[in-house]
Amino acid sequence: MSDTPLSDLLNAIRERPEDENAFRRFCEAFLDSSIGVTAAGVPAGRPGERFVTGPEHKISLPLVGTPDGRTMIKACADVAAFVRKFPDTKITAMLRGRELLRIMLMNARLDGVLVCSAASLRSIPISRAIAAQLLGPPSSTASASRPWWKFWG
């Protein structure tokens, strides 16, 4: 088994552009994958510790510009392999892909997430529109559409 499963899916998109399902498979895997970021403002002295951010935390994520002018959050796939291949990358936080997409969608100035491969010098963007489709409607909207007791149709 590969130690770069998400990167392998990312690379498959580039290697087999005729495979219409490759991007869908990548996005589905991304949602539940552990993604690395080089966040600034992460509480010091807590390596490997899980923590929840609150209003008092001022954590920022690195942004990158794409050649077509979009502003995106830089994300690293397959964290352990990424750190081995690119040791100068200072990954300071990890989170699930779906959480990173939620964070990105909260900032209207961001155009998406740029996912960088641990297996090659390739990356692929996940746009705001794709992120919104992947995450579905906000839970408050979904629950407001029908009473809790109407679990049918």
GROMACS .gro file of C-alpha atoms in nm:
model
  153
    1MET     CA    1   0.000   0.000   0.000
    2SER     CA    2   0.123   0.347  -0.088
    3ASP     CA    3   0.212   0.599   0.182
    4THR     CA    4   0.081   0.874  -0.049
    5PRO     CA    5  -0.280   0.773  -0.127
    6LEU     CA    6  -0.416   1.125  -0.173
    7SER     CA    7  -0.114   1.233  -0.378
    8ASP     CA    8  -0.154   0.924  -0.596
    9LEU     CA    9  -0.514   1.026  -0.669
   10LEU     CA   10  -0.398   1.382  -0.742
   11ASN     CA   11  -0.131   1.257  -0.982
   12ALA     CA   12  -0.382   1.026  -1.156
   13ILE     CA   13  -0.586   1.330  -1.257
   14ARG     CA   14  -0.285   1.475  -1.436
   15GLU     CA   15  -0.172   1.145  -1.587
   16ARG     CA   16  -0.516   1.033  -1.712
   17PRO     CA   17  -0.714   1.346  -1.799
   18GLU     CA   18  -0.966   1.134  -1.991
   19ASP     CA   19  -1.076   0.966  -1.664
   20GLU     CA   20  -1.383   1.174  -1.579
   21ASN     CA   21  -1.416   1.019  -1.232
   22ALA     CA   22  -1.057   1.084  -1.119
   23PHE     CA   23  -1.130   1.430  -0.976
   24ARG     CA   24  -1.443   1.302  -0.798
   25ARG     CA   25  -1.241   1.019  -0.636
   26PHE     CA   26  -0.972   1.268  -0.531
   27CYS     CA   27  -1.227   1.506  -0.376
   28GLU     CA   28  -1.405   1.228  -0.187
   29ALA     CA   29  -1.073   1.108  -0.044
   30PHE     CA   30  -0.968   1.465   0.039
   31LEU     CA   31  -1.269   1.521   0.265
   32ASP     CA   32  -1.161   1.260   0.520
   33SER     CA   33  -0.784   1.286   0.471
   34SER     CA   34  -0.551   1.450   0.721
   35ILE     CA   35  -0.418   1.764   0.551
   36GLY     CA   36  -0.112   1.962   0.658
   37VAL     CA   37  -0.091   2.341   0.665
   38THR     CA   38   0.176   2.587   0.772
   39ALA     CA   39  -0.050   2.783   1.005
   40ALA     CA   40   0.080   3.084   1.193
   41GLY     CA   41  -0.038   3.153   1.547
   42VAL     CA   42  -0.071   2.791   1.657
   43PRO     CA   43  -0.032   2.772   2.038
   44ALA     CA   44   0.333   2.709   2.123
   45GLY     CA   45   0.454   2.411   2.322
   46ARG     CA   46   0.171   2.183   2.214
   47PRO     CA   47   0.328   1.955   1.950
   48GLY     CA   48   0.104   1.671   1.848
   49GLU     CA   49  -0.172   1.791   2.078
   50ARG     CA   50  -0.530   1.837   1.960
   51PHE     CA   51  -0.687   2.170   2.039
   52VAL     CA   52  -0.996   2.365   1.949
   53THR     CA   53  -0.966   2.725   1.841
   54GLY     CA   54  -1.178   2.999   1.985
   55PRO     CA   55  -1.223   3.374   1.936
   56GLU     CA   56  -0.906   3.442   2.135
   57HIS     CA   57  -0.689   3.251   1.885
   58LYS     CA   58  -0.545   3.436   1.589
   59ILE     CA   59  -0.444   3.152   1.359
   60SER     CA   60  -0.377   3.228   0.994
   61LEU     CA   61  -0.322   2.999   0.700
   62PRO     CA   62  -0.075   3.053   0.416
   63LEU     CA   63  -0.225   3.183   0.096
   64VAL     CA   64  -0.092   3.129  -0.254
   65GLY     CA   65  -0.176   3.294  -0.582
   66THR     CA   66  -0.248   3.081  -0.885
   67PRO     CA   67  -0.127   3.181  -1.234
   68ASP     CA   68  -0.482   3.287  -1.323
   69GLY     CA   69  -0.499   3.525  -1.025
   70ARG     CA   70  -0.699   3.322  -0.773
   71THR     CA   71  -0.613   3.333  -0.401
   72MET     CA   72  -0.611   2.994  -0.229
   73ILE     CA   73  -0.510   2.825   0.094
   74LYS     CA   74  -0.202   2.606   0.046
   75ALA     CA   75  -0.255   2.251   0.174
   76CYS     CA   76  -0.017   1.953   0.188
   77ALA     CA   77  -0.143   1.603   0.109
   78ASP     CA   78  -0.010   1.291   0.285
   79VAL     CA   79   0.163   1.483   0.563
   80ALA     CA   80   0.430   1.231   0.674
   81ALA     CA   81   0.543   1.168   0.316
   82PHE     CA   82   0.526   1.540   0.237
   83VAL     CA   83   0.760   1.625   0.525
   84ARG     CA   84   1.007   1.355   0.415
   85LYS     CA   85   1.012   1.472   0.054
   86PHE     CA   86   1.002   1.847   0.127
   87PRO     CA   87   1.174   1.887   0.469
   88ASP     CA   88   1.183   2.267   0.445
   89THR     CA   89   0.804   2.277   0.463
   90LYS     CA   90   0.708   2.375   0.815
   91ILE     CA   91   0.374   2.203   0.866
   92THR     CA   92   0.241   2.331   1.197
   93ALA     CA   93  -0.114   2.197   1.195
   94MET     CA   94  -0.319   1.913   1.052
   95LEU     CA   95  -0.690   1.897   0.997
   96ARG     CA   96  -0.940   1.698   0.796
   97GLY     CA   97  -0.997   1.811   0.440
   98ARG     CA   98  -1.364   1.885   0.504
   99GLU     CA   99  -1.269   2.119   0.791
  100LEU     CA  100  -1.021   2.303   0.571
  101LEU     CA  101  -1.291   2.350   0.306
  102ARG     CA  102  -1.531   2.484   0.571
  103ILE     CA  103  -1.268   2.731   0.689
  104MET     CA  104  -1.202   2.844   0.331
  105LEU     CA  105  -1.573   2.895   0.262
  106MET     CA  106  -1.601   3.129   0.564
  107ASN     CA  107  -1.375   3.384   0.391
  108ALA     CA  108  -1.541   3.530   0.081
  109ARG     CA  109  -1.205   3.660  -0.047
  110LEU     CA  110  -1.067   3.308  -0.091
  111ASP     CA  111  -1.113   3.123  -0.418
  112GLY     CA  112  -1.033   2.772  -0.297
  113VAL     CA  113  -0.772   2.532  -0.161
  114LEU     CA  114  -0.459   2.439  -0.356
  115VAL     CA  115  -0.366   2.080  -0.265
  116CYS     CA  116   0.004   1.999  -0.313
  117SER     CA  117   0.118   1.643  -0.379
  118ALA     CA  118   0.368   1.465  -0.156
  119ALA     CA  119   0.470   1.240  -0.446
  120SER     CA  120   0.548   1.501  -0.711
  121LEU     CA  121   0.571   1.871  -0.781
  122ARG     CA  122   0.205   1.880  -0.877
  123SER     CA  123  -0.093   2.049  -0.721
  124ILE     CA  124  -0.462   2.075  -0.792
  125PRO     CA  125  -0.717   2.335  -0.686
  126ILE     CA  126  -1.049   2.272  -0.519
  127SER     CA  127  -1.259   2.578  -0.601
  128ARG     CA  128  -1.523   2.743  -0.379
  129ALA     CA  129  -1.798   2.603  -0.601
  130ILE     CA  130  -1.663   2.247  -0.578
  131ALA     CA  131  -1.610   2.282  -0.201
  132ALA     CA  132  -1.970   2.396  -0.156
  133GLN     CA  133  -2.093   2.098  -0.359
  134LEU     CA  134  -1.878   1.855  -0.160
  135LEU     CA  135  -1.995   1.984   0.176
  136GLY     CA  136  -2.358   2.015   0.076
  137PRO     CA  137  -2.597   2.272   0.216
  138PRO     CA  138  -2.528   2.410   0.565
  139SER     CA  139  -2.693   2.195   0.831
  140SER     CA  140  -2.911   2.482   0.949
  141THR     CA  141  -3.057   2.517   0.600
  142ALA     CA  142  -3.113   2.143   0.565
  143SER     CA  143  -3.283   2.112   0.903
  144ALA     CA  144  -3.499   2.419   0.842
  145SER     CA  145  -3.632   2.274   0.518
  146ARG     CA  146  -3.837   2.007   0.693
  147PRO     CA  147  -3.946   1.946   1.052
  148TRP     CA  148  -3.746   1.690   1.251
  149TRP     CA  149  -4.047   1.464   1.277
  150LYS     CA  150  -4.089   1.439   0.897
  151PHE     CA  151  -3.819   1.189   0.819
  152TRP     CA  152  -3.981   1.083   0.493
  153GLY     CA  153  -3.970   1.252   0.150
   0.00000   0.00000   0.00000
